[in-house]
């Protein structure tokens, strides 16, 4: 289950990472074609789900703040993958349809806003990053309302991000810039590489 608010600032045609673990099992980035991309793999590295957005995302084609909400239940008999942007189903092209299996969450490190090699940094603003190994059926509006309200604004996820499911997510970045990168979830600490700066706007504006 992944929720994030993003405002892409520029760099069309450049790969920009949302997150990546060291093993390449949890991977999401904006491609060189400016498409949103996600792929999930099991412990041996087999693909369980991979997709690209049909639309391109740059500061010109899709400017301003957007809310991306992704859910996957891949241990079900009929595996499910769901993607919503700004509270509406996002048009995607599945390179690999959802496949039954266990997502590998065992990597020792994960990078947010960059590749784990400290390259291809995200150019833009992020807010309320939530990532965890639980599942909610986000085709149900009430479940989406745990992250985005009817006016299209962020919902308070709680001090540790536990409001949506009752359990703190593995990764939860929230709050002001000077403390944003401190993981308020249960998955351990992060190290800041470079310097974060305040966004000129927020998704709550």
PDB file of C-alpha atoms in Angstrom:
ATOM      1  CA  UNK A   1       0.000   0.000   0.000  1.00  0.00           C
ATOM      2  CA  UNK A   2       1.583   3.251  -1.179  1.00  0.00           C
ATOM      3  CA  UNK A   3       0.367   6.819  -0.898  1.00  0.00           C
ATOM      4  CA  UNK A   4       2.253   9.948  -1.889  1.00  0.00           C
ATOM      5  CA  UNK A   5       1.649  13.560  -2.908  1.00  0.00           C
ATOM      6  CA  UNK A   6       3.957  14.755  -5.695  1.00  0.00           C
ATOM      7  CA  UNK A   7       4.581  17.983  -7.576  1.00  0.00           C
ATOM      8  CA  UNK A   8       7.043  17.425 -10.430  1.00  0.00           C
ATOM      9  CA  UNK A   9       9.147  20.544 -11.006  1.00  0.00           C
ATOM     10  CA  UNK A  10      10.911  19.829 -14.283  1.00  0.00           C
ATOM     11  CA  UNK A  11      13.545  17.649 -15.974  1.00  0.00           C
ATOM     12  CA  UNK A  12      11.352  16.217 -18.764  1.00  0.00           C
ATOM     13  CA  UNK A  13      12.917  13.124 -20.293  1.00  0.00           C
ATOM     14  CA  UNK A  14      14.951  12.370 -17.177  1.00  0.00           C
ATOM     15  CA  UNK A  15      14.520   9.321 -14.956  1.00  0.00           C
ATOM     16  CA  UNK A  16      13.481  10.393 -11.454  1.00  0.00           C
ATOM     17  CA  UNK A  17      13.045   7.938  -8.606  1.00  0.00           C
ATOM     18  CA  UNK A  18      10.248   7.749  -6.081  1.00  0.00           C
ATOM     19  CA  UNK A  19      11.816   4.817  -4.234  1.00  0.00           C
ATOM     20  CA  UNK A  20      14.071   1.808  -4.779  1.00  0.00           C
ATOM     21  CA  UNK A  21      15.426  -0.886  -2.476  1.00  0.00           C
ATOM     22  CA  UNK A  22      18.920  -2.283  -2.803  1.00  0.00           C
ATOM     23  CA  UNK A  23      17.709  -5.587  -4.287  1.00  0.00           C
ATOM     24  CA  UNK A  24      15.417  -3.987  -6.856  1.00  0.00           C
ATOM     25  CA  UNK A  25      12.310  -5.684  -5.454  1.00  0.00           C
ATOM     26  CA  UNK A  26      10.423  -2.444  -4.684  1.00  0.00           C
ATOM     27  CA  UNK A  27      10.903  -0.029  -7.549  1.00  0.00           C
ATOM     28  CA  UNK A  28       9.085   3.117  -8.656  1.00  0.00           C
ATOM     29  CA  UNK A  29      10.284   5.983 -10.834  1.00  0.00           C
ATOM     30  CA  UNK A  30       9.324   8.349 -13.601  1.00  0.00           C
ATOM     31  CA  UNK A  31      10.717   6.934 -16.828  1.00  0.00           C
ATOM     32  CA  UNK A  32      12.681   8.687 -19.586  1.00  0.00           C
ATOM     33  CA  UNK A  33       9.332   8.823 -21.412  1.00  0.00           C
ATOM     34  CA  UNK A  34       7.914  10.752 -18.424  1.00  0.00           C
ATOM     35  CA  UNK A  35       5.595   7.871 -17.450  1.00  0.00           C
ATOM     36  CA  UNK A  36       5.001   6.766 -13.872  1.00  0.00           C
ATOM     37  CA  UNK A  37       6.396   3.263 -13.361  1.00  0.00           C
ATOM     38  CA  UNK A  38       6.110   0.618 -10.634  1.00  0.00           C
ATOM     39  CA  UNK A  39       7.452  -2.902 -10.332  1.00  0.00           C
ATOM     40  CA  UNK A  40       7.237  -5.412  -7.506  1.00  0.00           C
ATOM     41  CA  UNK A  41       9.236  -8.648  -7.264  1.00  0.00           C
ATOM     42  CA  UNK A  42       9.393 -11.723  -5.035  1.00  0.00           C
ATOM     43  CA  UNK A  43      12.534 -12.862  -3.121  1.00  0.00           C
ATOM     44  CA  UNK A  44      14.075 -14.718  -6.128  1.00  0.00           C
ATOM     45  CA  UNK A  45      13.501 -11.589  -8.221  1.00  0.00           C
ATOM     46  CA  UNK A  46      10.576 -12.704 -10.367  1.00  0.00           C
ATOM     47  CA  UNK A  47       8.220  -9.936 -11.420  1.00  0.00           C
ATOM     48  CA  UNK A  48       4.862  -9.930  -9.651  1.00  0.00           C
ATOM     49  CA  UNK A  49       3.486  -6.680 -11.095  1.00  0.00           C
ATOM     50  CA  UNK A  50       4.849  -4.009 -13.422  1.00  0.00           C
ATOM     51  CA  UNK A  51       3.136  -1.081 -15.126  1.00  0.00           C
ATOM     52  CA  UNK A  52       3.577   2.295 -16.772  1.00  0.00           C
ATOM     53  CA  UNK A  53       1.067   5.127 -16.673  1.00  0.00           C
ATOM     54  CA  UNK A  54      -0.497   5.890 -20.045  1.00  0.00           C
ATOM     55  CA  UNK A  55      -0.056   9.632 -19.494  1.00  0.00           C
ATOM     56  CA  UNK A  56       3.224  11.505 -19.205  1.00  0.00           C
ATOM     57  CA  UNK A  57       3.953  13.522 -16.084  1.00  0.00           C
ATOM     58  CA  UNK A  58       6.026  16.694 -16.296  1.00  0.00           C
ATOM     59  CA  UNK A  59       5.630  20.220 -14.981  1.00  0.00           C
ATOM     60  CA  UNK A  60       4.047  21.057 -18.344  1.00  0.00           C
ATOM     61  CA  UNK A  61       1.828  18.047 -19.132  1.00  0.00           C
ATOM     62  CA  UNK A  62       0.525  17.436 -15.597  1.00  0.00           C
ATOM     63  CA  UNK A  63       1.527  20.430 -13.461  1.00  0.00           C
ATOM     64  CA  UNK A  64       0.792  20.926  -9.793  1.00  0.00           C
ATOM     65  CA  UNK A  65       0.221  18.561  -6.907  1.00  0.00           C
ATOM     66  CA  UNK A  66      -1.103  15.039  -7.501  1.00  0.00           C
ATOM     67  CA  UNK A  67      -2.020  12.233  -5.128  1.00  0.00           C
ATOM     68  CA  UNK A  68      -0.894   8.746  -6.144  1.00  0.00           C
ATOM     69  CA  UNK A  69      -2.433   5.787  -4.305  1.00  0.00           C
ATOM     70  CA  UNK A  70      -1.432   2.205  -5.126  1.00  0.00           C
ATOM     71  CA  UNK A  71      -2.575  -1.068  -3.568  1.00  0.00           C
ATOM     72  CA  UNK A  72      -1.657  -4.671  -4.337  1.00  0.00           C
ATOM     73  CA  UNK A  73      -2.897  -7.959  -2.930  1.00  0.00           C
ATOM     74  CA  UNK A  74      -0.657 -10.519  -4.586  1.00  0.00           C
ATOM     75  CA  UNK A  75      -1.121 -13.369  -2.124  1.00  0.00           C
ATOM     76  CA  UNK A  76      -4.785 -13.712  -3.057  1.00  0.00           C
ATOM     77  CA  UNK A  77      -5.951 -16.576  -5.293  1.00  0.00           C
ATOM     78  CA  UNK A  78      -6.832 -13.883  -7.810  1.00  0.00           C
ATOM     79  CA  UNK A  79      -4.138 -11.221  -7.352  1.00  0.00           C
ATOM     80  CA  UNK A  80      -5.203  -7.595  -7.404  1.00  0.00           C
ATOM     81  CA  UNK A  81      -3.380  -4.399  -8.385  1.00  0.00           C
ATOM     82  CA  UNK A  82      -5.017  -0.983  -8.130  1.00  0.00           C
ATOM     83  CA  UNK A  83      -3.783   2.514  -9.028  1.00  0.00           C
ATOM     84  CA  UNK A  84      -5.589   5.788  -8.337  1.00  0.00           C
ATOM     85  CA  UNK A  85      -4.474   9.318  -9.151  1.00  0.00           C
ATOM     86  CA  UNK A  86      -6.319  12.244  -7.576  1.00  0.00           C
ATOM     87  CA  UNK A  87      -9.097   9.898  -6.418  1.00  0.00           C
ATOM     88  CA  UNK A  88      -9.760   8.442  -9.904  1.00  0.00           C
ATOM     89  CA  UNK A  89      -8.524   5.195 -11.437  1.00  0.00           C
ATOM     90  CA  UNK A  90      -5.288   5.887 -13.314  1.00  0.00           C
ATOM     91  CA  UNK A  91      -4.982   4.569 -16.861  1.00  0.00           C
ATOM     92  CA  UNK A  92      -1.995   2.226 -16.905  1.00  0.00           C
ATOM     93  CA  UNK A  93      -0.416  -0.282 -19.248  1.00  0.00           C
ATOM     94  CA  UNK A  94       0.494  -3.465 -17.402  1.00  0.00           C
ATOM     95  CA  UNK A  95       3.790  -4.826 -18.683  1.00  0.00           C
ATOM     96  CA  UNK A  96       3.307  -7.698 -16.240  1.00  0.00           C
ATOM     97  CA  UNK A  97      -0.198  -8.295 -14.873  1.00  0.00           C
ATOM     98  CA  UNK A  98      -0.571  -8.960 -11.119  1.00  0.00           C
ATOM     99  CA  UNK A  99       0.811 -12.424 -10.344  1.00  0.00           C
ATOM    100  CA  UNK A 100       0.399 -14.458  -7.170  1.00  0.00           C
ATOM    101  CA  UNK A 101       3.462 -14.281  -4.935  1.00  0.00           C
ATOM    102  CA  UNK A 102       5.099 -12.623  -1.936  1.00  0.00           C
ATOM    103  CA  UNK A 103       6.665  -9.193  -2.366  1.00  0.00           C
ATOM    104  CA  UNK A 104      10.206  -9.158  -0.998  1.00  0.00           C
ATOM    105  CA  UNK A 105      10.499  -6.614   1.817  1.00  0.00           C
ATOM    106  CA  UNK A 106      13.843  -7.890   3.127  1.00  0.00           C
ATOM    107  CA  UNK A 107      16.287  -5.410   1.575  1.00  0.00           C
ATOM    108  CA  UNK A 108      18.511  -3.777   4.149  1.00  0.00           C
ATOM    109  CA  UNK A 109      18.152  -0.329   2.584  1.00  0.00           C
ATOM    110  CA  UNK A 110      15.679   1.646   0.527  1.00  0.00           C
ATOM    111  CA  UNK A 111      16.176   5.039  -1.085  1.00  0.00           C
ATOM    112  CA  UNK A 112      13.416   7.636  -1.335  1.00  0.00           C
ATOM    113  CA  UNK A 113      13.651  10.339  -3.990  1.00  0.00           C
ATOM    114  CA  UNK A 114      16.696   8.765  -5.624  1.00  0.00           C
ATOM    115  CA  UNK A 115      18.274   5.524  -6.816  1.00  0.00           C
ATOM    116  CA  UNK A 116      20.144   3.607  -4.116  1.00  0.00           C
ATOM    117  CA  UNK A 117      23.350   4.624  -5.941  1.00  0.00           C
ATOM    118  CA  UNK A 118      22.537   8.258  -5.010  1.00  0.00           C
ATOM    119  CA  UNK A 119      21.697   9.166  -8.609  1.00  0.00           C
ATOM    120  CA  UNK A 120      18.635  10.270 -10.620  1.00  0.00           C
ATOM    121  CA  UNK A 121      17.206  12.397  -7.840  1.00  0.00           C
ATOM    122  CA  UNK A 122      13.554  13.377  -7.842  1.00  0.00           C
ATOM    123  CA  UNK A 123      13.133  16.953  -9.115  1.00  0.00           C
ATOM    124  CA  UNK A 124      10.090  18.353  -7.405  1.00  0.00           C
ATOM    125  CA  UNK A 125       8.153  18.246  -4.162  1.00  0.00           C
ATOM    126  CA  UNK A 126       6.930  15.293  -2.113  1.00  0.00           C
ATOM    127  CA  UNK A 127       4.573  15.176   0.844  1.00  0.00           C
ATOM    128  CA  UNK A 128       3.005  12.526   3.069  1.00  0.00           C
ATOM    129  CA  UNK A 129       4.925   9.510   1.779  1.00  0.00           C
ATOM    130  CA  UNK A 130       3.369   6.283   3.110  1.00  0.00           C
ATOM    131  CA  UNK A 131       4.575   2.795   2.154  1.00  0.00           C
ATOM    132  CA  UNK A 132       3.778  -0.490   3.867  1.00  0.00           C
ATOM    133  CA  UNK A 133       3.142  -4.219   3.447  1.00  0.00           C
ATOM    134  CA  UNK A 134      -0.572  -4.088   4.316  1.00  0.00           C
ATOM    135  CA  UNK A 135      -3.453  -4.000   1.827  1.00  0.00           C
ATOM    136  CA  UNK A 136      -6.602  -1.926   1.519  1.00  0.00           C
ATOM    137  CA  UNK A 137      -9.097  -2.269  -1.305  1.00  0.00           C
ATOM    138  CA  UNK A 138      -8.818   1.253  -2.704  1.00  0.00           C
ATOM    139  CA  UNK A 139     -11.599   0.653  -5.207  1.00  0.00           C
ATOM    140  CA  UNK A 140     -13.780   1.346  -2.148  1.00  0.00           C
ATOM    141  CA  UNK A 141     -14.188   5.104  -1.771  1.00  0.00           C
ATOM    142  CA  UNK A 142     -14.202   4.936   2.028  1.00  0.00           C
ATOM    143  CA  UNK A 143     -10.708   3.445   1.921  1.00  0.00           C
ATOM    144  CA  UNK A 144      -9.449   6.188  -0.385  1.00  0.00           C
ATOM    145  CA  UNK A 145     -10.878   8.728   2.046  1.00  0.00           C
ATOM    146  CA  UNK A 146      -8.326   7.502   4.564  1.00  0.00           C
ATOM    147  CA  UNK A 147      -5.706   9.277   2.387  1.00  0.00           C
ATOM    148  CA  UNK A 148      -7.504  11.927   0.300  1.00  0.00           C
ATOM    149  CA  UNK A 149     -10.677  13.799   1.187  1.00  0.00           C
ATOM    150  CA  UNK A 150     -13.629  14.565  -1.071  1.00  0.00           C
ATOM    151  CA  UNK A 151     -12.123  17.965  -1.896  1.00  0.00           C
ATOM    152  CA  UNK A 152      -8.910  16.346  -3.132  1.00  0.00           C
ATOM    153  CA  UNK A 153      -6.807  17.376  -0.132  1.00  0.00           C
ATOM    154  CA  UNK A 154      -4.592  15.329   2.211  1.00  0.00           C
ATOM    155  CA  UNK A 155      -6.038  13.575   5.243  1.00  0.00           C
ATOM    156  CA  UNK A 156      -4.223  13.466   8.586  1.00  0.00           C
ATOM    157  CA  UNK A 157      -2.657   9.997   8.738  1.00  0.00           C
ATOM    158  CA  UNK A 158      -1.705  10.299  12.407  1.00  0.00           C
ATOM    159  CA  UNK A 159       1.628  10.978  14.084  1.00  0.00           C
ATOM    160  CA  UNK A 160       3.022   7.578  13.057  1.00  0.00           C
ATOM    161  CA  UNK A 161       0.857   7.029   9.948  1.00  0.00           C
ATOM    162  CA  UNK A 162      -1.314   4.421  11.673  1.00  0.00           C
ATOM    163  CA  UNK A 163      -4.680   6.110  11.038  1.00  0.00           C
ATOM    164  CA  UNK A 164      -5.534   4.315   7.743  1.00  0.00           C
ATOM    165  CA  UNK A 165      -5.098   0.712   8.949  1.00  0.00           C
ATOM    166  CA  UNK A 166      -4.504   0.916  12.698  1.00  0.00           C
ATOM    167  CA  UNK A 167      -0.854  -0.093  12.223  1.00  0.00           C
ATOM    168  CA  UNK A 168       2.111   2.203  11.619  1.00  0.00           C
ATOM    169  CA  UNK A 169       3.404   1.781   8.042  1.00  0.00           C
ATOM    170  CA  UNK A 170       6.971   0.701   7.404  1.00  0.00           C
ATOM    171  CA  UNK A 171       7.821   4.099   5.910  1.00  0.00           C
ATOM    172  CA  UNK A 172       6.085   7.369   6.732  1.00  0.00           C
ATOM    173  CA  UNK A 173       7.591  10.756   5.917  1.00  0.00           C
ATOM    174  CA  UNK A 174       5.443  13.667   7.055  1.00  0.00           C
ATOM    175  CA  UNK A 175       5.638  17.116   8.568  1.00  0.00           C
ATOM    176  CA  UNK A 176       7.965  20.105   8.096  1.00  0.00           C
ATOM    177  CA  UNK A 177      11.058  19.915   5.907  1.00  0.00           C
ATOM    178  CA  UNK A 178      13.665  19.803   8.678  1.00  0.00           C
ATOM    179  CA  UNK A 179      12.134  16.609  10.079  1.00  0.00           C
ATOM    180  CA  UNK A 180      10.371  15.227   6.999  1.00  0.00           C
ATOM    181  CA  UNK A 181      12.988  12.595   6.183  1.00  0.00           C
ATOM    182  CA  UNK A 182      12.898  11.125   9.697  1.00  0.00           C
ATOM    183  CA  UNK A 183      10.909   7.924   9.322  1.00  0.00           C
ATOM    184  CA  UNK A 184       7.880   8.150  11.578  1.00  0.00           C
ATOM    185  CA  UNK A 185       6.849   4.617  10.589  1.00  0.00           C
ATOM    186  CA  UNK A 186       8.110   1.327  11.992  1.00  0.00           C
ATOM    187  CA  UNK A 187      10.719   0.360   9.392  1.00  0.00           C
ATOM    188  CA  UNK A 188      13.850   2.046  10.724  1.00  0.00           C
ATOM    189  CA  UNK A 189      15.875   5.194  10.145  1.00  0.00           C
ATOM    190  CA  UNK A 190      17.018   7.017   7.005  1.00  0.00           C
ATOM    191  CA  UNK A 191      20.046   9.154   6.215  1.00  0.00           C
ATOM    192  CA  UNK A 192      19.580  12.453   4.389  1.00  0.00           C
ATOM    193  CA  UNK A 193      21.761  12.821   1.280  1.00  0.00           C
ATOM    194  CA  UNK A 194      22.015  16.434   0.176  1.00  0.00           C
ATOM    195  CA  UNK A 195      19.627  19.034   1.571  1.00  0.00           C
ATOM    196  CA  UNK A 196      15.849  19.184   1.430  1.00  0.00           C
ATOM    197  CA  UNK A 197      14.191  22.571   0.939  1.00  0.00           C
ATOM    198  CA  UNK A 198      10.703  23.874   1.531  1.00  0.00           C
ATOM    199  CA  UNK A 199       8.194  23.638  -1.307  1.00  0.00           C
ATOM    200  CA  UNK A 200       6.630  26.882  -2.484  1.00  0.00           C
ATOM    201  CA  UNK A 201       3.185  25.321  -2.196  1.00  0.00           C
ATOM    202  CA  UNK A 202       1.564  22.344  -0.470  1.00  0.00           C
ATOM    203  CA  UNK A 203      -1.110  19.830  -1.468  1.00  0.00           C
ATOM    204  CA  UNK A 204      -3.322  21.372   1.211  1.00  0.00           C
ATOM    205  CA  UNK A 205      -3.350  24.810  -0.486  1.00  0.00           C
TER     206      UNK A 205
END
